[in-house]
C-alpha cells in the first residue's frame, strides 16, 4: 500500500493505515495487516469515512499521537497511541505507548530503531527519506501546500503530540447560556452579534483549560509517586479528603488555568463570591458589558456560562452576569488596517492628548533612533501630521472623537483631522462660556423678566437636544449623542443664540436683559451637565465657574442630576418663527457675499408674496431682523407693486429683494441667477420624471403623489420668478 506524508519521521508512530469503507479497490484488505517499514511491526488496515478516496492513493497512514485528525480516528477504532517525540521534538529513545483510555498501554510492541534514537526531527526526516529510497520503498517526492502552525517565540513548526490536559465538558453550560440569550435575559447590541454568539455556542466542543504558562491560577490537582490524581483547593484539603498521611509525597500540577477560564469568573469572583457579600448582592448582575466582537466567544460566552452555573438567586434560578452586551468596533488606521506595532501604525492616546515631537514619534515607531533608514521609511509611509509630530489635543477632544466615530458595531478608521475638529469644538465651548461669564451687561438680579423669542427658542432647542441625547444613549448610539451635543453647542447656542442676545444687551429694557442673562447661564449650565459624560474635564472646569451664577453650591458637576426632557418644554411656535428668521438672515448674508457688499453696509429688504403667518412674524420681529441682517429698512410690497432693480432670493414661497442701485455687478448677478435657474429646472425635471414613471404612480400612496405635485408647482413658481429677475437685470 502506498501512503503519503509531509512528516516522514512520524511514520515511526503509525498504528494503522485507513481506507474509505466504500472504496472498492481495498475492500478485500480491510481487517488485514501490513508491515510498517523501518519499525518492522504489523499494523491493521481499517475502514473509516475520514479518508478521502479521491485524494492520492486513497490510503492514509494513522498516527494518533501526532495528528489531531488521526487522534479522533484512533479513538474510534481503539488504536494504540505511540508517541515518538520528546518535548524538544527529538526522536525518543523509547516510545511512549498510551491507550484510548489515556493510560499507559502494556503489551504493545513499538520499538524505535536504534539509528533514529535521539535525532532532531528534521535530521530524522532526512535520514528516514534516504533509508526509504535505499530500500526501494520511496514512490515519489513532490511539493504540497499545507497549513503549518509556527511558534510565535521560536518561529519553528509546532508538532502535535500527546500530553495530559484538563478539560471541561461545556455543552451543559452552553445550553443554559444559549437559552438566556434566546429568552431575552441577555441582549446583544447590535442584535446581529447574537448570531455570532449562537454559531459558537451551538457547535461547542470540550474545552481544554490547562496551559503551560509561567503565570496564572495553578491547576488544583496533586499527584503521588504512582501517578494517582487528587483534586482539592489545597494540599491540606487533599490529605484530609483522601485520607493521605504526611508520608505520601504529593506534587502539584505545574500547569495553570487558561486565561479565559480565569477571566470567565470575573463578574462574580471580584465581588467576594463564594461568600454572599453585600457587594455581590448589590452589584450582581450588572447592567451593561462593553466589549469588542473578537472576544464574544472567548470572554463574553464564558462569563455567561460560568456565572449561570455558579451564581443562583434565592429561588435557585441561574443568574445572568449582565443584561446587555454592547459590542464596539475595532479602531483601525486610516487605510482600514488593524493597528499593530510591527506595521508602525499604532497611535498612543497619551501622545494625542499631550502632543509628541517628531523625534519622539520616530523613536517610538522604530524603537531605536540609531536606525535612520527605518525612521525615514516610517516617516514617508505615515501621514504628514505624524511626520511633523502630533499636536496636543487634550483628553476631552480624544474622548469626544471616539464617541462621535462609535457607530453601532462598526470598525473605526482613525482620522487625525476629526480629532483636530473636535479639539476646535472644545475650544468653541470654552470661548462661548467665557463670553457668557465675562459679559459686563449680564444681569442676574431679581426683578421683572421678559423672555424674548430667542430665549424661548433656545430653551426649546435644548430640550429637544436632551431628548435626542437620551434616546440615542438608550440605544447605545454614542455617535448620535456626540452629534447632538456638537450641533446644539456650535450651531444653535454659539452661532445663533449668542448673536441673537447681542441686540438685547445693546438696546433691550431691564426685563429683557434679565431674561437673556438668565437664559444664557441656565442653558449653559444644563449644557455642561449634558455634555459631561463625553467631555468630563472641560465641563467640570467651566461648571465650577458657572455654578455660582445659577446659585449652586455642590462640589462637583458629577453630583448634579443629568438633564431630563421637560414635557412642556417644547415651544413649537418659537422654533418655527426663529427658523424662518434664520432663513431670511442667511439669504441676506448670502446676497452680501455674492454681491461683495461689506457687512457694515446697511441694506433695504423688500418682501413679496409673504404669507399671512410670516407677515405676523415680521411684524413682531422687525427690530431683531434689522439688527441681525444689518438692514436699514424692511418693507412688504403689495401684490401688484413694482419693485426696483434688486437681487432676489426665495425663502419658501416668499421673494426676498435687496435693491442693488449703485452697487450691482450685472455679470456676477446674471451668473448667480443662471445657477439658481439651473437648480430649479433640475428639481422640476426630477419630479416630472418621477411622476411620469408608471411604476411609481401605480405603487405610491395618493398622499405621496399629491405631495410631489405640490413640490413641482412650488419649484415651477420659483423658477418663473427667478427668470423674471434675470430678464430685468439683463435689460440693464
XYZ file of C-alpha atoms in Angstrom:
732
model
C 0.000 0.000 0.000
C 1.277 3.457 -0.933
C 0.671 6.260 1.582
C 1.628 9.961 1.540
C 3.010 12.089 4.365
C 4.519 15.525 4.879
C 6.243 14.373 8.101
C 8.077 11.094 7.362
C 9.576 10.954 10.879
C 6.099 10.335 12.355
C 5.861 7.024 10.470
C 7.689 5.520 13.446
C 4.471 6.130 15.424
C 1.940 4.779 12.877
C -0.528 2.283 14.369
C -2.801 1.700 11.325
C -3.499 2.582 7.705
C -7.027 3.598 6.757
C -9.129 3.344 3.608
C -12.662 4.504 2.895
C -15.228 1.785 3.742
C -16.799 2.102 0.266
C -13.553 2.147 -1.723
C -13.832 -0.929 -3.977
C -10.055 -1.052 -4.520
C -9.338 -2.075 -0.938
C -12.435 -3.980 0.219
C -10.556 -7.287 0.389
C -7.799 -5.786 2.561
C -9.930 -4.326 5.366
C -9.171 -6.202 8.582
C -5.802 -7.493 7.372
C -2.403 -6.120 8.386
C 0.625 -4.577 6.715
C 4.219 -4.313 7.868
C 5.328 -0.814 8.879
C 8.692 -0.248 7.160
C 11.781 0.564 9.241
C 9.936 -0.251 12.503
C 9.079 -3.738 11.152
C 5.841 -4.216 13.081
C 2.411 -5.257 11.824
C -0.377 -2.647 11.889
C -4.031 -3.144 10.852
C -5.838 -1.889 7.762
C -9.027 -0.164 8.949
C -12.043 1.448 7.226
C -13.027 4.994 8.182
C -15.069 7.683 6.441
C -12.405 10.250 7.369
C -10.427 9.064 4.314
C -10.896 10.987 1.053
C -10.792 8.196 -1.528
C -10.356 10.722 -4.382
C -7.166 12.174 -2.871
C -3.840 10.469 -3.644
C -3.957 6.690 -3.385
C -6.932 6.682 -1.030
C -4.777 5.126 1.701
C -3.903 7.196 4.794
C -1.319 6.442 7.500
C -2.781 6.892 11.004
C -0.537 8.361 13.721
C -2.890 9.050 16.666
C -0.180 10.539 18.892
C 0.950 13.185 16.379
C -2.059 14.379 14.386
C -5.395 15.796 15.569
C -7.498 14.036 12.917
C -5.624 10.769 13.364
C -6.235 11.049 17.114
C -10.014 11.053 16.509
C -9.704 8.087 14.131
C -7.617 6.291 16.746
C -10.278 6.807 19.398
C -12.999 5.468 17.090
C -11.013 2.287 16.416
C -9.350 1.873 19.845
C -5.886 2.140 18.328
C -2.745 2.383 20.467
C -1.190 5.855 20.501
C 2.585 5.786 20.022
C 4.428 8.960 20.977
C 7.860 9.042 19.309
C 8.870 12.681 20.068
C 10.327 14.354 23.124
C 9.215 17.827 24.245
C 12.184 19.178 22.250
C 10.837 17.425 19.120
C 13.691 14.899 19.089
C 13.103 11.182 18.415
C 12.667 9.368 21.729
C 14.916 6.515 22.790
C 11.839 4.556 23.804
C 8.317 5.111 22.519
C 5.589 6.169 24.922
C 2.515 3.978 24.341
C -0.902 5.171 25.539
C -4.307 3.521 25.249
C -7.518 5.302 24.278
C -8.358 5.471 28.000
C -5.389 7.814 28.463
C -3.381 5.310 30.493
C -0.073 3.613 29.641
C -0.682 0.565 27.457
C 1.205 -2.612 28.276
C 1.856 -5.447 25.859
C 2.102 -3.398 22.646
C 5.462 -3.611 20.922
C 6.644 -0.337 19.340
C 10.420 -0.337 19.423
C 12.159 2.655 17.848
C 15.062 1.544 15.612
C 18.422 2.471 17.120
C 19.506 4.501 14.060
C 16.883 7.183 14.776
C 17.002 7.493 18.547
C 17.898 10.977 19.781
C 17.878 12.577 16.314
C 16.424 16.048 15.926
C 13.148 15.782 13.988
C 14.363 17.366 10.729
C 17.561 15.301 10.782
C 15.438 12.201 11.369
C 13.184 13.230 8.478
C 16.082 13.367 6.007
C 17.513 10.049 7.217
C 14.150 8.254 7.010
C 13.577 9.511 3.446
C 17.086 8.394 2.474
C 16.524 4.974 4.046
C 13.209 4.551 2.228
C 14.907 5.369 -1.040
C 17.761 2.947 -0.318
C 15.222 0.186 0.360
C 13.330 0.942 -2.855
C 10.242 1.959 -0.879
C 10.095 5.643 -1.950
C 7.387 6.111 -4.592
C 7.854 9.855 -5.296
C 8.558 13.261 -3.735
C 6.505 16.251 -4.844
C 5.589 19.734 -3.487
C 2.408 20.037 -1.468
C 0.813 23.188 0.023
C -0.445 22.872 3.575
C -1.049 24.996 6.667
C 1.612 24.600 9.326
C 1.348 26.285 12.755
C 4.524 28.135 13.784
C 5.527 29.107 17.311
C 5.364 32.872 17.873
C 8.531 32.738 20.033
C 10.896 30.364 18.235
C 9.431 30.699 14.741
C 9.570 26.954 14.112
C 6.765 24.483 13.266
C 4.708 23.215 16.202
C 4.351 19.432 16.411
C 1.106 17.941 17.710
C 1.822 15.380 20.438
C 0.129 13.645 23.326
C 0.079 15.456 26.664
C -2.115 15.227 29.747
C -4.528 18.167 29.841
C -7.562 19.141 31.884
C -10.886 19.592 30.120
C -14.318 20.984 30.954
C -17.424 19.490 29.402
C -19.069 22.789 28.491
C -22.102 21.725 26.464
C -24.394 21.528 29.538
C -23.211 25.040 30.498
C -23.659 26.286 26.927
C -27.276 25.080 26.723
C -28.227 27.267 29.698
C -26.280 30.240 28.320
C -27.906 29.902 24.879
C -31.383 29.933 26.430
C -30.587 33.124 28.378
C -29.989 34.974 25.085
C -32.888 33.284 23.281
C -35.256 34.321 26.091
C -34.008 37.925 26.094
C -32.471 37.835 29.567
C -29.277 38.955 27.852
C -29.403 41.153 24.751
C -26.671 41.989 22.259
C -26.350 45.481 20.782
C -26.196 45.438 17.773
C -28.526 42.455 17.697
C -26.795 40.711 14.774
C -23.954 39.698 17.089
C -26.322 37.185 18.683
C -25.799 35.110 15.527
C -22.039 35.040 16.121
C -22.661 34.022 19.739
C -25.065 31.221 18.728
C -22.751 29.911 15.980
C -20.015 29.315 18.561
C -22.239 28.038 21.349
C -24.321 25.581 19.312
C -21.202 23.858 17.999
C -19.195 23.944 21.213
C -16.522 21.309 21.986
C -14.988 20.176 25.255
C -12.716 22.939 26.493
C -9.044 22.337 27.322
C -8.469 24.586 30.337
C -4.848 23.759 31.245
C -1.998 25.892 29.948
C 1.779 25.593 30.051
C 2.435 29.221 31.007
C 4.649 30.867 33.597
C 1.836 32.581 35.496
C -1.857 32.148 36.247
C -4.119 30.222 38.618
C -2.443 26.853 39.344
C -4.445 23.757 38.443
C -5.787 22.482 41.819
C -4.577 18.920 41.312
C -1.861 16.862 43.072
C -0.095 13.632 42.071
C 1.548 10.913 44.141
C 4.519 8.775 43.088
C 2.221 6.250 41.371
C 0.556 8.954 39.248
C -2.758 8.956 41.147
C -4.606 12.271 40.849
C -6.146 14.168 43.774
C -8.224 17.316 43.273
C -8.937 19.826 46.055
C -8.463 23.501 46.966
C -5.057 22.967 48.601
C -2.707 20.205 49.750
C -4.142 20.181 53.277
C -7.611 19.542 51.880
C -6.210 16.807 49.606
C -4.778 14.870 52.568
C -7.993 15.287 54.563
C -10.299 14.461 51.652
C -8.364 11.357 50.506
C -7.018 10.230 53.929
C -3.364 10.614 52.966
C -0.797 10.935 55.739
C 2.384 13.014 55.605
C 4.463 10.073 54.333
C 2.715 10.253 50.940
C 4.691 12.691 48.790
C 2.460 14.959 46.679
C 3.358 17.188 43.764
C 1.010 19.869 42.428
C 0.257 20.051 38.706
C 2.588 22.617 37.119
C 0.012 23.833 34.597
C -2.170 26.893 35.104
C -5.758 27.570 34.119
C -6.490 29.001 30.675
C -6.604 32.800 30.885
C -10.182 32.808 29.598
C -11.179 30.346 32.325
C -9.915 32.744 34.981
C -11.415 35.717 33.137
C -14.758 33.931 32.911
C -15.027 34.069 36.715
C -14.596 37.843 36.718
C -18.183 39.042 37.145
C -18.713 37.343 40.495
C -15.257 36.469 41.829
C -14.384 40.180 42.064
C -17.423 40.716 44.307
C -16.454 38.245 47.029
C -18.018 35.029 45.725
C -18.444 32.315 47.021
C -19.314 34.369 50.098
C -22.693 36.098 49.822
C -21.195 39.556 50.279
C -23.133 42.815 50.218
C -21.194 43.771 47.071
C -22.357 40.604 45.310
C -25.967 41.286 46.281
C -25.760 44.960 45.313
C -23.847 44.866 42.035
C -24.683 41.461 40.547
C -25.919 41.199 37.879
C -24.556 44.350 36.264
C -26.446 46.157 33.513
C -24.068 46.531 30.586
C -20.883 44.852 29.389
C -18.932 46.780 26.732
C -16.550 44.718 24.612
C -15.231 44.045 21.105
C -16.754 41.462 18.773
C -13.495 39.492 18.596
C -13.874 38.125 22.152
C -17.615 37.392 22.208
C -16.871 33.671 22.465
C -13.568 33.764 24.330
C -14.750 36.004 27.151
C -18.423 37.000 26.974
C -19.775 33.481 26.437
C -17.580 32.062 29.194
C -18.671 34.693 31.700
C -22.301 33.857 30.901
C -21.731 30.091 31.238
C -19.747 30.287 34.475
C -21.977 32.852 36.147
C -25.166 30.938 35.378
C -23.549 27.738 36.674
C -22.155 29.122 39.931
C -24.480 32.009 40.884
C -28.157 31.413 41.614
C -30.840 33.692 43.042
C -32.796 32.902 46.207
C -35.102 30.611 44.178
C -32.216 28.643 42.671
C -32.600 30.239 39.238
C -29.282 30.818 37.409
C -28.276 34.492 37.445
C -27.075 36.217 34.307
C -23.868 38.256 34.736
C -25.174 41.272 32.771
C -28.335 42.235 30.918
C -26.849 43.860 27.813
C -23.686 43.227 25.795
C -22.740 46.364 23.849
C -20.330 45.432 21.061
C -17.969 48.128 19.827
C -15.992 48.243 16.615
C -12.211 47.963 16.448
C -10.069 51.045 15.856
C -8.087 50.802 12.630
C -5.739 53.179 10.857
C -6.827 55.485 8.036
C -6.319 52.712 5.442
C -8.547 50.351 7.445
C -5.656 48.173 8.633
C -5.635 46.805 12.146
C -3.186 48.753 14.273
C -0.047 46.783 15.128
C 3.450 47.581 16.351
C 5.054 45.626 13.520
C 3.338 47.863 10.949
C 4.270 51.010 12.835
C 0.705 52.344 12.621
C -0.149 52.312 16.329
C -1.045 55.614 17.980
C -0.566 56.133 21.699
C -3.572 58.002 23.162
C -1.220 59.825 25.540
C 0.667 61.234 22.546
C -2.565 62.582 21.060
C -3.592 64.059 24.391
C -0.272 65.668 25.370
C 1.410 66.019 21.972
C 4.649 64.456 20.739
C 7.642 65.746 18.784
C 8.919 64.270 15.526
C 11.988 62.841 17.271
C 9.958 61.151 19.995
C 7.449 59.875 17.446
C 10.141 58.251 15.309
C 11.842 56.794 18.377
C 8.562 55.210 19.447
C 7.970 53.828 15.984
C 11.470 52.472 15.399
C 12.376 51.603 18.991
C 15.919 52.780 18.268
C 16.978 56.176 16.965
C 20.163 54.528 15.613
C 18.113 53.127 12.707
C 17.839 56.185 10.424
C 16.782 54.182 7.350
C 13.871 52.626 9.212
C 12.953 56.004 10.705
C 12.945 57.589 7.248
C 10.864 54.732 5.830
C 8.239 55.076 8.567
C 8.167 58.854 8.233
C 7.499 58.611 4.487
C 4.809 55.988 4.962
C 2.914 57.966 7.581
C 0.537 60.908 7.382
C 2.058 64.372 7.297
C 0.570 65.202 10.688
C 2.616 62.384 12.232
C 5.810 63.261 10.386
C 5.569 66.789 11.743
C 4.780 65.398 15.175
C 1.339 65.246 16.831
C -0.028 68.419 18.372
C -1.587 68.310 21.825
C -5.348 67.858 21.624
C -6.471 67.055 25.149
C -8.312 64.152 26.719
C -11.765 65.609 26.086
C -11.146 66.020 22.360
C -9.975 62.396 22.123
C -12.964 61.099 24.104
C -15.395 63.144 22.011
C -13.789 61.912 18.773
C -14.098 58.269 19.828
C -17.749 58.813 20.781
C -18.517 60.613 17.510
C -16.973 57.754 15.487
C -18.645 54.966 17.506
C -21.357 53.797 15.116
C -23.004 50.570 16.224
C -20.573 47.697 15.903
C -18.626 49.240 13.027
C -14.855 49.419 12.968
C -13.403 52.907 13.312
C -10.929 54.118 10.708
C -8.924 56.660 12.679
C -8.639 60.177 11.248
C -6.466 62.827 12.897
C -8.479 65.563 11.168
C -11.559 64.520 13.111
C -9.536 64.825 16.320
C -8.424 68.313 15.304
C -12.024 69.272 14.556
C -13.256 68.156 17.965
C -10.354 69.936 19.668
C -11.701 73.072 17.965
C -15.151 72.187 19.279
C -13.833 72.091 22.842
C -12.224 75.489 22.253
C -15.555 76.779 20.928
C -17.347 75.698 24.107
C -14.628 77.295 26.252
C -14.771 80.613 24.376
C -18.574 80.690 24.397
C -18.576 80.145 28.153
C -16.033 82.901 28.629
C -18.194 85.229 26.504
C -21.200 84.494 28.704
C -19.429 84.790 32.059
C -17.447 87.930 31.222
C -20.383 89.839 29.729
C -20.393 93.083 31.722
C -24.090 93.597 30.943
C -25.141 90.272 32.450
C -27.917 90.968 34.957
C -28.976 88.107 37.239
C -30.727 90.310 39.783
C -34.299 89.651 40.866
C -36.976 91.639 39.119
C -39.321 91.593 36.178
C -38.270 89.364 33.272
C -39.459 89.364 29.681
C -38.345 86.378 27.653
C -37.686 87.136 24.001
C -38.450 84.892 21.043
C -34.772 83.857 21.024
C -34.882 82.951 24.744
C -37.932 80.741 24.210
C -36.378 79.184 21.107
C -33.026 78.206 22.653
C -34.712 76.639 25.684
C -36.943 74.606 23.381
C -33.961 73.605 21.242
C -32.049 72.499 24.326
C -34.995 70.404 25.480
C -35.075 68.777 22.053
C -31.319 68.124 22.293
C -31.807 66.440 25.685
C -34.491 64.244 24.117
C -32.205 63.276 21.218
C -29.263 62.627 23.535
C -31.199 60.438 25.962
C -32.918 58.465 23.187
C -29.562 57.881 21.486
C -27.964 56.894 24.780
C -30.680 54.312 25.425
C -29.847 52.769 22.016
C -26.077 52.896 22.648
C -25.659 55.316 19.737
C -22.812 57.317 21.239
C -22.122 58.837 17.820
C -25.606 60.373 17.765
C -25.122 61.627 21.336
C -21.928 63.400 20.278
C -23.586 64.787 17.149
C -26.478 66.187 19.217
C -24.070 67.972 21.587
C -21.985 69.289 18.699
C -24.963 70.535 16.685
C -26.589 72.350 19.590
C -23.393 73.841 21.011
C -21.794 75.023 17.799
C -24.735 75.824 15.531
C -27.620 76.765 17.814
C -26.084 78.131 21.024
C -22.839 79.710 19.736
C -23.582 80.675 16.138
C -27.155 81.833 16.671
C -28.293 82.366 20.234
C -25.224 84.311 21.399
C -25.664 86.570 18.362
C -29.397 86.938 18.985
C -28.715 88.174 22.534
C -26.404 90.990 21.423
C -29.259 93.301 20.273
C -30.992 92.620 23.604
C -27.946 93.593 25.671
C -27.381 96.616 23.416
C -30.920 98.012 23.224
C -33.241 95.894 25.412
C -35.032 97.037 28.533
C -34.119 95.774 32.014
C -36.667 92.923 31.943
C -35.422 91.687 28.571
C -31.771 91.850 29.686
C -32.585 89.884 32.860
C -34.384 87.235 30.765
C -31.487 86.917 28.313
C -28.998 86.758 31.200
C -30.913 84.013 32.981
C -31.379 82.047 29.773
C -27.694 82.287 28.897
C -26.332 80.987 32.191
C -29.037 78.376 32.830
C -28.829 76.862 29.332
C -25.021 76.880 29.562
C -25.098 75.141 32.954
C -27.502 72.464 31.706
C -25.471 72.027 28.523
C -22.354 71.349 30.603
C -24.228 68.666 32.545
C -25.484 67.076 29.316
C -22.006 67.028 27.737
C -20.199 65.911 30.899
C -20.173 62.132 30.157
C -18.416 62.798 26.843
C -16.050 65.644 27.786
C -15.737 65.474 31.585
C -12.677 67.640 32.220
C -13.551 70.833 30.381
C -17.179 70.675 31.536
C -16.113 70.292 35.181
C -13.695 73.218 34.838
C -16.284 75.542 33.263
C -19.074 74.372 35.557
C -17.052 75.337 38.642
C -17.168 78.905 37.315
C -20.804 78.760 36.179
C -22.348 77.228 39.305
C -22.168 80.456 41.304
C -24.128 82.308 38.623
C -27.051 79.870 38.975
C -26.887 79.543 42.768
C -25.426 76.007 43.031
C -23.063 75.187 45.924
C -22.303 71.500 45.173
C -18.676 70.396 44.928
C -18.757 68.736 41.518
C -20.797 68.558 38.340
C -20.720 64.769 38.790
C -23.064 65.136 41.769
C -25.690 67.035 39.759
C -28.749 65.417 38.148
C -28.471 64.548 34.478
C -30.820 66.734 32.359
C -34.303 65.345 31.842
C -36.706 66.021 28.984
C -39.358 68.538 30.067
C -42.680 67.514 28.555
C -43.881 71.125 28.478
C -40.512 72.414 27.348
C -41.152 72.361 23.604
C -42.099 75.758 22.127
C -43.117 74.903 18.555
C -44.177 78.466 17.790
C -40.797 79.897 18.792
C -38.963 77.183 16.845
C -40.952 77.891 13.652
C -40.549 81.671 13.924
C -36.801 81.556 14.562
C -36.231 79.052 11.771
C -37.990 81.411 9.313
C -35.987 84.399 10.560
C -32.752 82.405 10.267
C -33.562 81.567 6.641
C -34.171 85.246 5.882
C -30.960 86.336 7.641
C -28.898 83.674 5.845
C -30.433 84.706 2.493
C -29.483 88.366 3.070
C -25.969 87.366 4.155
C -25.595 85.253 1.026
C -26.644 88.223 -1.109
C -23.963 90.308 0.604
C -21.301 87.657 -0.016
C -22.283 87.003 -3.629
C -22.501 90.737 -4.445
C -19.357 91.595 -2.460
C -21.177 94.065 -0.182
C -19.430 94.940 3.082
C -21.086 93.546 6.271
C -21.242 97.075 7.688
C -23.217 98.416 4.706
C -26.898 98.932 5.554
C -29.362 97.360 3.123
C -33.042 97.674 2.326
C -35.058 94.465 2.246
C -38.294 94.033 0.317
C -40.705 91.099 0.669
C -43.153 89.933 -1.974
C -45.708 87.117 -1.771
C -45.307 86.999 2.008
C -47.772 84.639 3.717
C -50.040 85.928 6.452
C -48.228 83.755 9.009
C -44.794 85.068 8.062
C -46.123 88.633 7.875
C -47.107 88.344 11.564
C -43.606 87.100 12.457
C -42.063 90.002 10.523
C -44.336 92.493 12.246
C -43.239 91.299 15.701
C -39.564 90.735 14.934
C -38.631 93.557 12.539
C -36.195 95.104 15.020
C -34.443 91.777 15.586
C -34.244 91.105 11.834
C -32.791 94.578 11.184
C -30.135 94.110 13.857
C -29.100 90.596 12.780
C -29.077 91.229 8.996
C -27.777 94.841 9.184
C -30.858 96.294 7.461
C -31.826 99.983 7.244
C -35.405 99.377 6.077
C -37.795 96.442 5.765
C -40.871 96.707 3.521
C -43.613 94.351 2.320
C -44.643 95.008 -1.304
C -48.232 94.816 -2.426
C -49.098 92.070 -4.904
C -49.169 94.435 -7.919
C -46.429 96.789 -6.725
C -43.375 97.085 -8.989
C -40.045 96.521 -7.296
C -36.845 98.382 -8.132
C -33.932 96.535 -9.665
C -32.885 94.062 -6.978
C -31.129 90.801 -6.176
C -33.701 88.176 -5.283
C -33.756 85.059 -3.114
C -36.583 82.692 -2.314
C -37.455 81.660 1.237
C -40.314 79.222 0.818
C -42.788 80.974 -1.466
C -41.712 84.437 -0.343
C -39.462 86.563 -2.540
C -36.675 88.497 -0.803
C -35.494 91.519 -2.778
C -32.445 93.614 -1.929
C -32.332 96.758 -4.145
C -28.981 96.924 -5.882
C -28.978 100.542 -7.107
C -25.439 101.845 -7.014
C -23.562 98.568 -6.386
C -24.924 95.841 -8.594
C -22.499 93.792 -10.701
C -24.569 92.836 -13.731
C -22.380 89.954 -14.946
C -21.946 88.451 -11.470
C -25.673 88.675 -10.732
C -26.616 87.100 -14.066
C -24.146 84.270 -13.368
C -25.676 83.723 -9.917
C -29.228 83.734 -11.302
C -28.181 81.279 -14.013
C -27.103 78.814 -11.322
C -30.397 79.344 -9.466
C -32.369 78.780 -12.670
C -30.464 75.549 -13.367
C -31.098 74.323 -9.830
C -34.845 74.923 -10.100
C -35.001 73.441 -13.611
C -33.280 70.269 -12.355
C -35.770 69.920 -9.492
C -38.737 70.421 -11.827
C -37.323 67.835 -14.255
C -36.601 65.351 -11.443
C -40.203 65.485 -10.215
C -41.573 65.321 -13.763
C -39.573 62.126 -14.363
C -40.840 60.636 -11.124
C -44.485 61.450 -11.923
C -44.121 60.113 -15.466
C -42.864 56.775 -14.090
C -45.897 54.488 -14.331
C -44.467 52.091 -11.758
C -44.034 54.861 -9.169
C -47.516 56.305 -9.785
C -49.084 52.832 -9.536
C -47.364 51.885 -6.264
C -47.044 55.192 -4.374
C -49.842 56.270 -1.987
C -52.043 59.108 -3.238
C -50.760 61.392 -0.468
C -47.169 60.926 -1.683
C -48.141 61.696 -5.302
C -50.050 64.783 -4.179
C -47.018 65.957 -2.197
C -44.765 65.548 -5.239
C -47.184 67.561 -7.404
C -47.285 70.295 -4.758
C -43.462 70.457 -4.718
C -43.459 70.577 -8.527
C -45.777 73.581 -8.503
C -43.591 75.370 -5.920
C -40.401 74.812 -7.923
C -42.128 75.922 -11.140
C -43.358 79.099 -9.467
C -39.915 79.830 -8.065
C -38.332 79.210 -11.467
C -40.643 81.736 -13.125
C -39.835 84.402 -10.517
C -36.076 83.961 -10.930
C -36.423 84.046 -14.722
C -38.254 87.398 -14.391
C -35.377 88.730 -12.279
C -32.901 87.547 -14.908
C -34.744 89.398 -17.688
C -34.917 92.609 -15.640
C -31.171 92.650 -14.933
C -30.313 91.514 -18.459
C -32.182 94.574 -19.796
C -29.905 97.000 -17.905
